[in-house]
Amino acid sequence: MTTTAPQPATGEEEKRSWVPMVGLFLAQVLMSFNVAALPVSLGGMVEDFGVPPTVVSSTIVVYGLAVAALVMTGAKLGQRVGWVLMFRVVVAIFACSSLLMILSPTVGWAIAGQALAGASAAIIVPALVALIAENYRGAQQATAIGTLGSARAISGMSAFFIGGALGTLVGWRPVFAIVLGLAVLVFVFSFRLRGDRGDAGIRIDLVASVLIGGAIVLLTLGFNNLNAWGMFTATPGAPFHLVGLSPAPVFIVLGIVLGQTFFWWTRRRMASGKTPLVDLSVLGEPSERAAVYAMFIVVSLEAALNFTVPLYIQIVQGRTPFDTSLAMMPFNLTVFITATLIVRFYSKYSPRTIGVFSFTLTTAALVWLSFVVTNNWETLATIGGLIVFGIGQGALVTLVFNVLVTAAPKELAGDVGSIRGTTQNLASAVGTALVGALLVTILSVNIGRAVAEHVELPEELVAQVNLDDVNFVSNDELRTVLSETSADDAQVEAAVQVNEEARLTALKRGLLILAGISATAILPASRLPRYRPDEIPDPAPVAAAPPK
């Protein structure tokens, strides 16, 4: 039986065991390892399931989609039922999702497994903030919240290294056996957690749940299918069209409309004194809105890079998952070290200063990479760019998390946790989907232009290769396709050269566009608060507004 821990006397600080925090730390590792394992498994799943990489990337997208769509509802459900009980239930469900990944016969089963994992994480994400506040106070609480950023970074690093080694030597499925083992450990440690029984009087606003869930689903589906369905005109692969218009931009517009309706409905409900799905007062200050925007940008950039590098190394270059882990090691190691050590600078520099400096670093690093990157990721210039980007990324991951959880009063911590989860996972889904569509679009334009400039590639050959369905392929795969056409040796080599040049140009331009996105966050980062974060709020239900 779990009970609310008694409060220490005024002026005293109760020291509690760190054993419960081990379980919460591993829960963050569980979610982050699962997400980081997906890109490094990209090549293995493409080969195993026989589908394009953009289809496999749907596993990444659907996970973030499920979390973002359900996290606000999950936060209220946790408050109603009780955080400890809900935490145990969803960790068990997460374990089931890893079994689906291990045993999946088709990519559809893998996508379903990640949807189940995302639905579980929708409750784990706000539960981490709530359970830390339930179990720790004062300096221990500040230390505990800081470890979550480190957990996210170290799990990303270990997933790329361990996943790369296993993917090369054994296969991609054993990677998710590690996820299963982590879930079992978290479940065991959960019995050391303290928590209350929940409040059955809390009402869940189902209208708001449907509105925000529908908005996020439409937004993510729209962005994720810009390439497959068409950015404007519907492609043959689109499920339907509206007078020739692609459903992708239509979904995006409808998602924005539903999102605006959600905010209108929530304000109306709050004005009438009813309990909202999320209290919008947590976004009342410019500094709080700046923190949310900063989190969206930094997570989307991280997702974009974590998709782009494995795509080029495994699919374009045809190298192993272990090569991917080695190429990403400088970035992931730097993120881990920076996320761990950045808290030491909070006493000297404000979140505003750290945020502006970090976004300047990420922007400069992406611009640098766009000029120096080649098809060989092991060059010193490329490694240096990844390290600089990792410094900015690691600082921002921990910073914006601390700002968000310290910006609101204690009674609104559950709302802050749900907003953080929605923002973070929607950004991850949109970042992965958008960079995939962006790179394929640039690649299509590059190949079309290059074909027109290479007279040694006749129109008959171009028609046989079917350039209307351009995607990222290795030189060996291209040679295999061309061997079944009328192309001679000279034409094959010319086509391979076109493919190499088009891919590299797409990568460079894609990185430059990501640098522009990073730059848009520098000014909003200047609105981050000046205080030194040292304690997270206590996620208790709002007492001043009884549920109706």
PDB file of C-alpha atoms in Angstrom, residues 244-521:
ATOM      1  CA  GLY A 244      -6.354  16.988 -56.817  1.00  0.00           C
ATOM      2  CA  LEU A 245      -5.079  18.488 -53.546  1.00  0.00           C
ATOM      3  CA  SER A 246      -2.923  16.272 -51.332  1.00  0.00           C
ATOM      4  CA  PRO A 247      -4.466  15.299 -47.976  1.00  0.00           C
ATOM      5  CA  ALA A 248      -1.150  16.091 -46.205  1.00  0.00           C
ATOM      6  CA  PRO A 249      -1.494  19.910 -46.154  1.00  0.00           C
ATOM      7  CA  VAL A 250      -5.231  19.507 -45.494  1.00  0.00           C
ATOM      8  CA  PHE A 251      -4.453  17.449 -42.370  1.00  0.00           C
ATOM      9  CA  ILE A 252      -1.971  20.081 -41.202  1.00  0.00           C
ATOM     10  CA  VAL A 253      -4.521  22.887 -41.566  1.00  0.00           C
ATOM     11  CA  LEU A 254      -7.239  20.850 -39.819  1.00  0.00           C
ATOM     12  CA  GLY A 255      -4.789  20.020 -37.030  1.00  0.00           C
ATOM     13  CA  ILE A 256      -4.060  23.704 -36.476  1.00  0.00           C
ATOM     14  CA  VAL A 257      -7.790  24.448 -36.393  1.00  0.00           C
ATOM     15  CA  LEU A 258      -8.428  21.697 -33.835  1.00  0.00           C
ATOM     16  CA  GLY A 259      -5.518  22.962 -31.749  1.00  0.00           C
ATOM     17  CA  GLN A 260      -6.968  26.475 -31.719  1.00  0.00           C
ATOM     18  CA  THR A 261     -10.357  25.016 -30.791  1.00  0.00           C
ATOM     19  CA  PHE A 262      -8.721  23.163 -27.906  1.00  0.00           C
ATOM     20  CA  PHE A 263      -7.310  26.414 -26.486  1.00  0.00           C
ATOM     21  CA  TRP A 264     -10.668  28.172 -26.950  1.00  0.00           C
ATOM     22  CA  TRP A 265     -12.544  25.343 -25.210  1.00  0.00           C
ATOM     23  CA  THR A 266     -10.041  25.206 -22.343  1.00  0.00           C
ATOM     24  CA  ARG A 267     -10.207  28.963 -21.697  1.00  0.00           C
ATOM     25  CA  ARG A 268     -14.004  28.770 -21.755  1.00  0.00           C
ATOM     26  CA  ARG A 269     -13.999  25.886 -19.282  1.00  0.00           C
ATOM     27  CA  MET A 270     -11.594  27.691 -16.945  1.00  0.00           C
ATOM     28  CA  ALA A 271     -13.713  30.867 -17.086  1.00  0.00           C
ATOM     29  CA  SER A 272     -16.730  28.850 -15.923  1.00  0.00           C
ATOM     30  CA  GLY A 273     -14.780  27.457 -12.943  1.00  0.00           C
ATOM     31  CA  LYS A 274     -14.514  23.871 -14.241  1.00  0.00           C
ATOM     32  CA  THR A 275     -11.376  21.750 -14.139  1.00  0.00           C
ATOM     33  CA  PRO A 276      -9.572  21.930 -17.516  1.00  0.00           C
ATOM     34  CA  LEU A 277      -7.543  19.154 -19.095  1.00  0.00           C
ATOM     35  CA  VAL A 278      -4.534  21.430 -18.649  1.00  0.00           C
ATOM     36  CA  ASP A 279      -4.340  24.760 -16.825  1.00  0.00           C
ATOM     37  CA  LEU A 280      -3.230  27.348 -19.393  1.00  0.00           C
ATOM     38  CA  SER A 281      -1.928  29.650 -16.673  1.00  0.00           C
ATOM     39  CA  VAL A 282       1.305  27.639 -16.830  1.00  0.00           C
ATOM     40  CA  LEU A 283       1.878  29.364 -20.184  1.00  0.00           C
ATOM     41  CA  GLY A 284       0.839  32.781 -18.962  1.00  0.00           C
ATOM     42  CA  GLU A 285       4.316  34.316 -18.845  1.00  0.00           C
ATOM     43  CA  PRO A 286       6.570  35.030 -21.879  1.00  0.00           C
ATOM     44  CA  SER A 287       9.385  33.096 -20.221  1.00  0.00           C
ATOM     45  CA  GLU A 288       7.176  29.996 -19.977  1.00  0.00           C
ATOM     46  CA  ARG A 289       6.107  30.222 -23.614  1.00  0.00           C
ATOM     47  CA  ALA A 290       9.739  30.739 -24.617  1.00  0.00           C
ATOM     48  CA  ALA A 291      10.717  27.577 -22.738  1.00  0.00           C
ATOM     49  CA  VAL A 292       8.061  25.548 -24.575  1.00  0.00           C
ATOM     50  CA  TYR A 293       9.179  26.916 -27.956  1.00  0.00           C
ATOM     51  CA  ALA A 294      12.832  26.246 -27.104  1.00  0.00           C
ATOM     52  CA  MET A 295      12.005  22.649 -26.146  1.00  0.00           C
ATOM     53  CA  PHE A 296      10.106  22.094 -29.388  1.00  0.00           C
ATOM     54  CA  ILE A 297      12.998  23.360 -31.509  1.00  0.00           C
ATOM     55  CA  VAL A 298      15.778  21.571 -29.654  1.00  0.00           C
ATOM     56  CA  VAL A 299      13.960  18.203 -29.619  1.00  0.00           C
ATOM     57  CA  SER A 300      12.965  18.472 -33.291  1.00  0.00           C
ATOM     58  CA  LEU A 301      16.584  19.244 -34.244  1.00  0.00           C
ATOM     59  CA  GLU A 302      17.815  16.263 -32.254  1.00  0.00           C
ATOM     60  CA  ALA A 303      15.236  13.973 -33.885  1.00  0.00           C
ATOM     61  CA  ALA A 304      16.140  15.282 -37.340  1.00  0.00           C
ATOM     62  CA  LEU A 305      19.853  14.618 -36.813  1.00  0.00           C
ATOM     63  CA  ASN A 306      19.235  11.187 -35.261  1.00  0.00           C
ATOM     64  CA  PHE A 307      17.231  10.251 -38.380  1.00  0.00           C
ATOM     65  CA  THR A 308      19.542  11.835 -40.957  1.00  0.00           C
ATOM     66  CA  VAL A 309      22.875  10.338 -39.890  1.00  0.00           C
ATOM     67  CA  PRO A 310      21.701   6.674 -39.724  1.00  0.00           C
ATOM     68  CA  LEU A 311      19.849   7.201 -43.022  1.00  0.00           C
ATOM     69  CA  TYR A 312      23.039   8.202 -44.819  1.00  0.00           C
ATOM     70  CA  ILE A 313      25.367   5.723 -43.136  1.00  0.00           C
ATOM     71  CA  GLN A 314      23.160   2.615 -43.306  1.00  0.00           C
ATOM     72  CA  ILE A 315      20.982   3.219 -46.357  1.00  0.00           C
ATOM     73  CA  VAL A 316      23.106   5.451 -48.589  1.00  0.00           C
ATOM     74  CA  GLN A 317      26.553   4.113 -47.749  1.00  0.00           C
ATOM     75  CA  GLY A 318      25.338   0.586 -47.041  1.00  0.00           C
ATOM     76  CA  ARG A 319      27.376   0.330 -43.834  1.00  0.00           C
ATOM     77  CA  THR A 320      26.584  -1.522 -40.619  1.00  0.00           C
ATOM     78  CA  PRO A 321      24.630  -0.342 -37.566  1.00  0.00           C
ATOM     79  CA  PHE A 322      27.885  -0.503 -35.604  1.00  0.00           C
ATOM     80  CA  ASP A 323      29.396   2.023 -38.021  1.00  0.00           C
ATOM     81  CA  THR A 324      26.397   4.212 -37.263  1.00  0.00           C
ATOM     82  CA  SER A 325      26.998   3.964 -33.523  1.00  0.00           C
ATOM     83  CA  LEU A 326      30.641   4.928 -33.959  1.00  0.00           C
ATOM     84  CA  ALA A 327      29.753   7.886 -36.185  1.00  0.00           C
ATOM     85  CA  MET A 328      27.181   9.134 -33.675  1.00  0.00           C
ATOM     86  CA  MET A 329      29.395   8.487 -30.644  1.00  0.00           C
ATOM     87  CA  PRO A 330      31.009  11.981 -30.553  1.00  0.00           C
ATOM     88  CA  PHE A 331      27.583  13.613 -30.643  1.00  0.00           C
ATOM     89  CA  ASN A 332      25.908  11.354 -28.074  1.00  0.00           C
ATOM     90  CA  LEU A 333      28.891  11.382 -25.710  1.00  0.00           C
ATOM     91  CA  THR A 334      29.029  15.168 -25.852  1.00  0.00           C
ATOM     92  CA  VAL A 335      25.280  15.461 -25.167  1.00  0.00           C
ATOM     93  CA  PHE A 336      25.613  13.162 -22.146  1.00  0.00           C
ATOM     94  CA  ILE A 337      28.587  14.995 -20.637  1.00  0.00           C
ATOM     95  CA  THR A 338      27.083  18.426 -21.244  1.00  0.00           C
ATOM     96  CA  ALA A 339      23.650  17.459 -19.895  1.00  0.00           C
ATOM     97  CA  THR A 340      25.333  16.154 -16.747  1.00  0.00           C
ATOM     98  CA  LEU A 341      27.668  19.089 -16.139  1.00  0.00           C
ATOM     99  CA  ILE A 342      25.513  22.046 -17.250  1.00  0.00           C
ATOM    100  CA  VAL A 343      23.832  22.226 -13.828  1.00  0.00           C
ATOM    101  CA  ARG A 344      27.163  23.455 -12.426  1.00  0.00           C
ATOM    102  CA  PHE A 345      26.748  26.663 -14.441  1.00  0.00           C
ATOM    103  CA  TYR A 346      23.282  27.507 -13.075  1.00  0.00           C
ATOM    104  CA  SER A 347      24.746  29.356 -10.106  1.00  0.00           C
ATOM    105  CA  LYS A 348      26.770  31.621 -12.414  1.00  0.00           C
ATOM    106  CA  TYR A 349      24.607  32.028 -15.518  1.00  0.00           C
ATOM    107  CA  SER A 350      20.862  32.456 -15.952  1.00  0.00           C
ATOM    108  CA  PRO A 351      18.708  30.207 -18.179  1.00  0.00           C
ATOM    109  CA  ARG A 352      18.443  33.157 -20.559  1.00  0.00           C
ATOM    110  CA  THR A 353      22.217  33.373 -21.024  1.00  0.00           C
ATOM    111  CA  ILE A 354      22.684  29.617 -21.358  1.00  0.00           C
ATOM    112  CA  GLY A 355      19.757  29.320 -23.781  1.00  0.00           C
ATOM    113  CA  VAL A 356      20.923  32.057 -26.154  1.00  0.00           C
ATOM    114  CA  PHE A 357      24.502  30.768 -26.121  1.00  0.00           C
ATOM    115  CA  SER A 358      23.422  27.151 -26.701  1.00  0.00           C
ATOM    116  CA  PHE A 359      21.137  27.942 -29.645  1.00  0.00           C
ATOM    117  CA  THR A 360      23.944  30.018 -31.143  1.00  0.00           C
ATOM    118  CA  LEU A 361      26.185  26.960 -30.863  1.00  0.00           C
ATOM    119  CA  THR A 362      23.665  24.602 -32.502  1.00  0.00           C
ATOM    120  CA  THR A 363      23.075  27.071 -35.338  1.00  0.00           C
ATOM    121  CA  ALA A 364      26.777  27.591 -35.986  1.00  0.00           C
ATOM    122  CA  ALA A 365      27.430  23.835 -35.852  1.00  0.00           C
ATOM    123  CA  LEU A 366      24.721  23.029 -38.398  1.00  0.00           C
ATOM    124  CA  VAL A 367      25.958  25.758 -40.753  1.00  0.00           C
ATOM    125  CA  TRP A 368      29.495  24.389 -40.421  1.00  0.00           C
ATOM    126  CA  LEU A 369      28.346  20.818 -41.095  1.00  0.00           C
ATOM    127  CA  SER A 370      26.432  21.905 -44.193  1.00  0.00           C
ATOM    128  CA  PHE A 371      29.714  23.113 -45.711  1.00  0.00           C
ATOM    129  CA  VAL A 372      32.177  20.433 -44.556  1.00  0.00           C
ATOM    130  CA  VAL A 373      30.143  17.226 -44.545  1.00  0.00           C
ATOM    131  CA  THR A 374      31.029  14.567 -47.099  1.00  0.00           C
ATOM    132  CA  ASN A 375      30.020  10.963 -47.637  1.00  0.00           C
ATOM    133  CA  ASN A 376      32.750  10.083 -45.120  1.00  0.00           C
ATOM    134  CA  TRP A 377      31.449  10.895 -41.631  1.00  0.00           C
ATOM    135  CA  GLU A 378      34.807  10.185 -39.958  1.00  0.00           C
ATOM    136  CA  THR A 379      36.498  13.427 -41.068  1.00  0.00           C
ATOM    137  CA  LEU A 380      37.811  15.677 -38.303  1.00  0.00           C
ATOM    138  CA  ALA A 381      35.726  18.618 -39.540  1.00  0.00           C
ATOM    139  CA  THR A 382      32.504  16.592 -39.384  1.00  0.00           C
ATOM    140  CA  ILE A 383      33.282  15.160 -35.936  1.00  0.00           C
ATOM    141  CA  GLY A 384      34.061  18.667 -34.685  1.00  0.00           C
ATOM    142  CA  GLY A 385      30.729  19.955 -35.965  1.00  0.00           C
ATOM    143  CA  LEU A 386      28.846  17.114 -34.257  1.00  0.00           C
ATOM    144  CA  ILE A 387      30.654  17.800 -30.972  1.00  0.00           C
ATOM    145  CA  VAL A 388      29.789  21.515 -31.045  1.00  0.00           C
ATOM    146  CA  PHE A 389      26.167  20.685 -31.851  1.00  0.00           C
ATOM    147  CA  GLY A 390      26.164  18.163 -28.996  1.00  0.00           C
ATOM    148  CA  ILE A 391      27.359  20.801 -26.513  1.00  0.00           C
ATOM    149  CA  GLY A 392      24.475  23.096 -27.400  1.00  0.00           C
ATOM    150  CA  GLN A 393      21.999  20.239 -27.533  1.00  0.00           C
ATOM    151  CA  GLY A 394      23.027  18.766 -24.166  1.00  0.00           C
ATOM    152  CA  ALA A 395      22.848  22.137 -22.422  1.00  0.00           C
ATOM    153  CA  LEU A 396      19.402  22.872 -23.843  1.00  0.00           C
ATOM    154  CA  VAL A 397      17.895  19.457 -23.048  1.00  0.00           C
ATOM    155  CA  THR A 398      18.553  19.882 -19.328  1.00  0.00           C
ATOM    156  CA  LEU A 399      17.954  23.633 -19.255  1.00  0.00           C
ATOM    157  CA  VAL A 400      14.484  23.786 -20.775  1.00  0.00           C
ATOM    158  CA  PHE A 401      13.331  20.834 -18.662  1.00  0.00           C
ATOM    159  CA  ASN A 402      14.382  22.621 -15.484  1.00  0.00           C
ATOM    160  CA  VAL A 403      12.801  25.892 -16.598  1.00  0.00           C
ATOM    161  CA  LEU A 404       9.484  24.222 -17.381  1.00  0.00           C
ATOM    162  CA  VAL A 405       9.172  22.354 -14.092  1.00  0.00           C
ATOM    163  CA  THR A 406      10.187  25.377 -11.986  1.00  0.00           C
ATOM    164  CA  ALA A 407       8.039  27.934 -13.811  1.00  0.00           C
ATOM    165  CA  ALA A 408       4.684  27.007 -12.243  1.00  0.00           C
ATOM    166  CA  PRO A 409       3.381  26.758  -8.681  1.00  0.00           C
ATOM    167  CA  LYS A 410       3.363  23.359  -7.016  1.00  0.00           C
ATOM    168  CA  GLU A 411      -0.308  22.622  -7.631  1.00  0.00           C
ATOM    169  CA  LEU A 412       0.187  22.870 -11.411  1.00  0.00           C
ATOM    170  CA  ALA A 413       3.147  20.496 -11.776  1.00  0.00           C
ATOM    171  CA  GLY A 414       0.983  17.808 -13.375  1.00  0.00           C
ATOM    172  CA  ASP A 415      -0.094  20.298 -16.039  1.00  0.00           C
ATOM    173  CA  VAL A 416       3.506  21.340 -16.605  1.00  0.00           C
ATOM    174  CA  GLY A 417       4.493  17.688 -16.989  1.00  0.00           C
ATOM    175  CA  SER A 418       1.779  17.071 -19.576  1.00  0.00           C
ATOM    176  CA  ILE A 419       2.741  20.173 -21.592  1.00  0.00           C
ATOM    177  CA  ARG A 420       6.364  19.104 -21.503  1.00  0.00           C
ATOM    178  CA  GLY A 421       5.445  15.612 -22.723  1.00  0.00           C
ATOM    179  CA  THR A 422       3.193  16.915 -25.497  1.00  0.00           C
ATOM    180  CA  THR A 423       5.782  19.388 -26.716  1.00  0.00           C
ATOM    181  CA  GLN A 424       8.720  17.018 -26.545  1.00  0.00           C
ATOM    182  CA  ASN A 425       7.095  14.090 -28.309  1.00  0.00           C
ATOM    183  CA  LEU A 426       5.230  16.107 -30.919  1.00  0.00           C
ATOM    184  CA  ALA A 427       8.540  17.803 -31.736  1.00  0.00           C
ATOM    185  CA  SER A 428      10.271  14.441 -32.049  1.00  0.00           C
ATOM    186  CA  ALA A 429       7.585  13.122 -34.411  1.00  0.00           C
ATOM    187  CA  VAL A 430       7.423  16.289 -36.507  1.00  0.00           C
ATOM    188  CA  GLY A 431      11.220  16.625 -36.617  1.00  0.00           C
ATOM    189  CA  THR A 432      11.662  13.091 -37.931  1.00  0.00           C
ATOM    190  CA  ALA A 433       8.790  13.356 -40.403  1.00  0.00           C
ATOM    191  CA  LEU A 434       9.692  16.802 -41.689  1.00  0.00           C
ATOM    192  CA  VAL A 435      13.374  16.080 -42.263  1.00  0.00           C
ATOM    193  CA  GLY A 436      12.477  12.878 -44.128  1.00  0.00           C
ATOM    194  CA  ALA A 437      10.094  14.723 -46.453  1.00  0.00           C
ATOM    195  CA  LEU A 438      12.556  17.596 -46.807  1.00  0.00           C
ATOM    196  CA  LEU A 439      15.521  15.417 -47.786  1.00  0.00           C
ATOM    197  CA  VAL A 440      13.537  13.322 -50.277  1.00  0.00           C
ATOM    198  CA  THR A 441      12.073  16.474 -51.857  1.00  0.00           C
ATOM    199  CA  ILE A 442      15.516  18.043 -52.250  1.00  0.00           C
ATOM    200  CA  LEU A 443      16.854  14.745 -53.592  1.00  0.00           C
ATOM    201  CA  SER A 444      14.086  14.584 -56.210  1.00  0.00           C
ATOM    202  CA  VAL A 445      14.833  18.112 -57.413  1.00  0.00           C
ATOM    203  CA  ASN A 446      18.578  17.413 -57.494  1.00  0.00           C
ATOM    204  CA  ILE A 447      18.215  14.179 -59.467  1.00  0.00           C
ATOM    205  CA  GLY A 448      15.782  15.737 -61.923  1.00  0.00           C
ATOM    206  CA  ARG A 449      18.175  18.608 -62.566  1.00  0.00           C
ATOM    207  CA  ALA A 450      21.222  16.325 -62.784  1.00  0.00           C
ATOM    208  CA  VAL A 451      19.530  14.000 -65.269  1.00  0.00           C
ATOM    209  CA  ALA A 452      18.723  16.946 -67.508  1.00  0.00           C
ATOM    210  CA  GLU A 453      22.380  18.013 -67.434  1.00  0.00           C
ATOM    211  CA  HIS A 454      23.813  14.547 -68.160  1.00  0.00           C
ATOM    212  CA  VAL A 455      23.257  13.869 -71.847  1.00  0.00           C
ATOM    213  CA  GLU A 456      24.707  10.362 -71.456  1.00  0.00           C
ATOM    214  CA  LEU A 457      21.492   9.376 -69.646  1.00  0.00           C
ATOM    215  CA  PRO A 458      18.836   8.985 -72.368  1.00  0.00           C
ATOM    216  CA  GLU A 459      15.131   9.548 -71.670  1.00  0.00           C
ATOM    217  CA  GLU A 460      14.371   5.875 -72.272  1.00  0.00           C
ATOM    218  CA  LEU A 461      16.692   4.869 -69.437  1.00  0.00           C
ATOM    219  CA  VAL A 462      15.262   7.503 -67.115  1.00  0.00           C
ATOM    220  CA  ALA A 463      11.779   6.155 -67.812  1.00  0.00           C
ATOM    221  CA  GLN A 464      12.888   2.613 -66.960  1.00  0.00           C
ATOM    222  CA  VAL A 465      14.380   3.680 -63.602  1.00  0.00           C
ATOM    223  CA  ASN A 466      11.147   5.538 -62.677  1.00  0.00           C
ATOM    224  CA  LEU A 467      12.367   8.841 -61.272  1.00  0.00           C
ATOM    225  CA  ASP A 468       8.819   9.682 -60.202  1.00  0.00           C
ATOM    226  CA  ASP A 469       9.474   7.553 -57.099  1.00  0.00           C
ATOM    227  CA  VAL A 470      12.825   8.889 -55.918  1.00  0.00           C
ATOM    228  CA  ASN A 471      14.144   7.694 -52.560  1.00  0.00           C
ATOM    229  CA  PHE A 472      17.495   7.172 -50.863  1.00  0.00           C
ATOM    230  CA  VAL A 473      19.320   4.090 -52.181  1.00  0.00           C
ATOM    231  CA  SER A 474      22.918   2.912 -52.033  1.00  0.00           C
ATOM    232  CA  ASN A 475      25.153   2.749 -55.087  1.00  0.00           C
ATOM    233  CA  ASP A 476      25.019  -1.057 -55.021  1.00  0.00           C
ATOM    234  CA  GLU A 477      21.211  -1.047 -55.002  1.00  0.00           C
ATOM    235  CA  LEU A 478      21.174   1.428 -57.881  1.00  0.00           C
ATOM    236  CA  ARG A 479      23.563  -0.739 -59.887  1.00  0.00           C
ATOM    237  CA  THR A 480      21.308  -3.753 -59.257  1.00  0.00           C
ATOM    238  CA  VAL A 481      18.266  -1.849 -60.545  1.00  0.00           C
ATOM    239  CA  LEU A 482      20.133  -0.569 -63.591  1.00  0.00           C
ATOM    240  CA  SER A 483      21.399  -4.073 -64.419  1.00  0.00           C
ATOM    241  CA  GLU A 484      17.806  -4.985 -65.266  1.00  0.00           C
ATOM    242  CA  THR A 485      17.524  -2.118 -67.769  1.00  0.00           C
ATOM    243  CA  SER A 486      19.115  -1.397 -71.137  1.00  0.00           C
ATOM    244  CA  ALA A 487      21.880   0.723 -69.552  1.00  0.00           C
ATOM    245  CA  ASP A 488      25.495   0.083 -70.617  1.00  0.00           C
ATOM    246  CA  ASP A 489      28.485   0.377 -68.260  1.00  0.00           C
ATOM    247  CA  ALA A 490      29.079   4.060 -69.006  1.00  0.00           C
ATOM    248  CA  GLN A 491      25.450   4.928 -68.342  1.00  0.00           C
ATOM    249  CA  VAL A 492      25.454   2.954 -65.072  1.00  0.00           C
ATOM    250  CA  GLU A 493      28.486   4.858 -63.804  1.00  0.00           C
ATOM    251  CA  ALA A 494      26.945   8.170 -64.883  1.00  0.00           C
ATOM    252  CA  ALA A 495      23.734   7.326 -62.996  1.00  0.00           C
ATOM    253  CA  VAL A 496      25.726   6.343 -59.893  1.00  0.00           C
ATOM    254  CA  GLN A 497      27.594   9.654 -60.053  1.00  0.00           C
ATOM    255  CA  VAL A 498      24.289  11.524 -60.356  1.00  0.00           C
ATOM    256  CA  ASN A 499      22.973   9.612 -57.330  1.00  0.00           C
ATOM    257  CA  GLU A 500      26.061  10.418 -55.223  1.00  0.00           C
ATOM    258  CA  GLU A 501      26.045  14.119 -56.078  1.00  0.00           C
ATOM    259  CA  ALA A 502      22.285  14.470 -55.541  1.00  0.00           C
ATOM    260  CA  ARG A 503      22.396  12.754 -52.137  1.00  0.00           C
ATOM    261  CA  LEU A 504      25.272  14.849 -50.834  1.00  0.00           C
ATOM    262  CA  THR A 505      23.683  18.070 -52.029  1.00  0.00           C
ATOM    263  CA  ALA A 506      20.392  17.080 -50.379  1.00  0.00           C
ATOM    264  CA  LEU A 507      22.249  16.470 -47.115  1.00  0.00           C
ATOM    265  CA  LYS A 508      24.079  19.812 -47.219  1.00  0.00           C
ATOM    266  CA  ARG A 509      20.957  21.806 -48.020  1.00  0.00           C
ATOM    267  CA  GLY A 510      18.950  19.914 -45.422  1.00  0.00           C
ATOM    268  CA  LEU A 511      21.513  20.767 -42.724  1.00  0.00           C
ATOM    269  CA  LEU A 512      21.478  24.411 -43.790  1.00  0.00           C
ATOM    270  CA  ILE A 513      17.696  24.520 -43.457  1.00  0.00           C
ATOM    271  CA  LEU A 514      17.970  22.942 -39.993  1.00  0.00           C
ATOM    272  CA  ALA A 515      20.460  25.686 -39.088  1.00  0.00           C
ATOM    273  CA  GLY A 516      17.853  28.264 -40.088  1.00  0.00           C
ATOM    274  CA  ILE A 517      15.281  26.567 -37.840  1.00  0.00           C
ATOM    275  CA  SER A 518      17.781  26.597 -34.963  1.00  0.00           C
ATOM    276  CA  ALA A 519      18.411  30.321 -35.498  1.00  0.00           C
ATOM    277  CA  THR A 520      14.697  31.079 -35.065  1.00  0.00           C
ATOM    278  CA  ALA A 521      14.993  30.011 -31.404  1.00  0.00           C
TER     279      ALA A 521
END
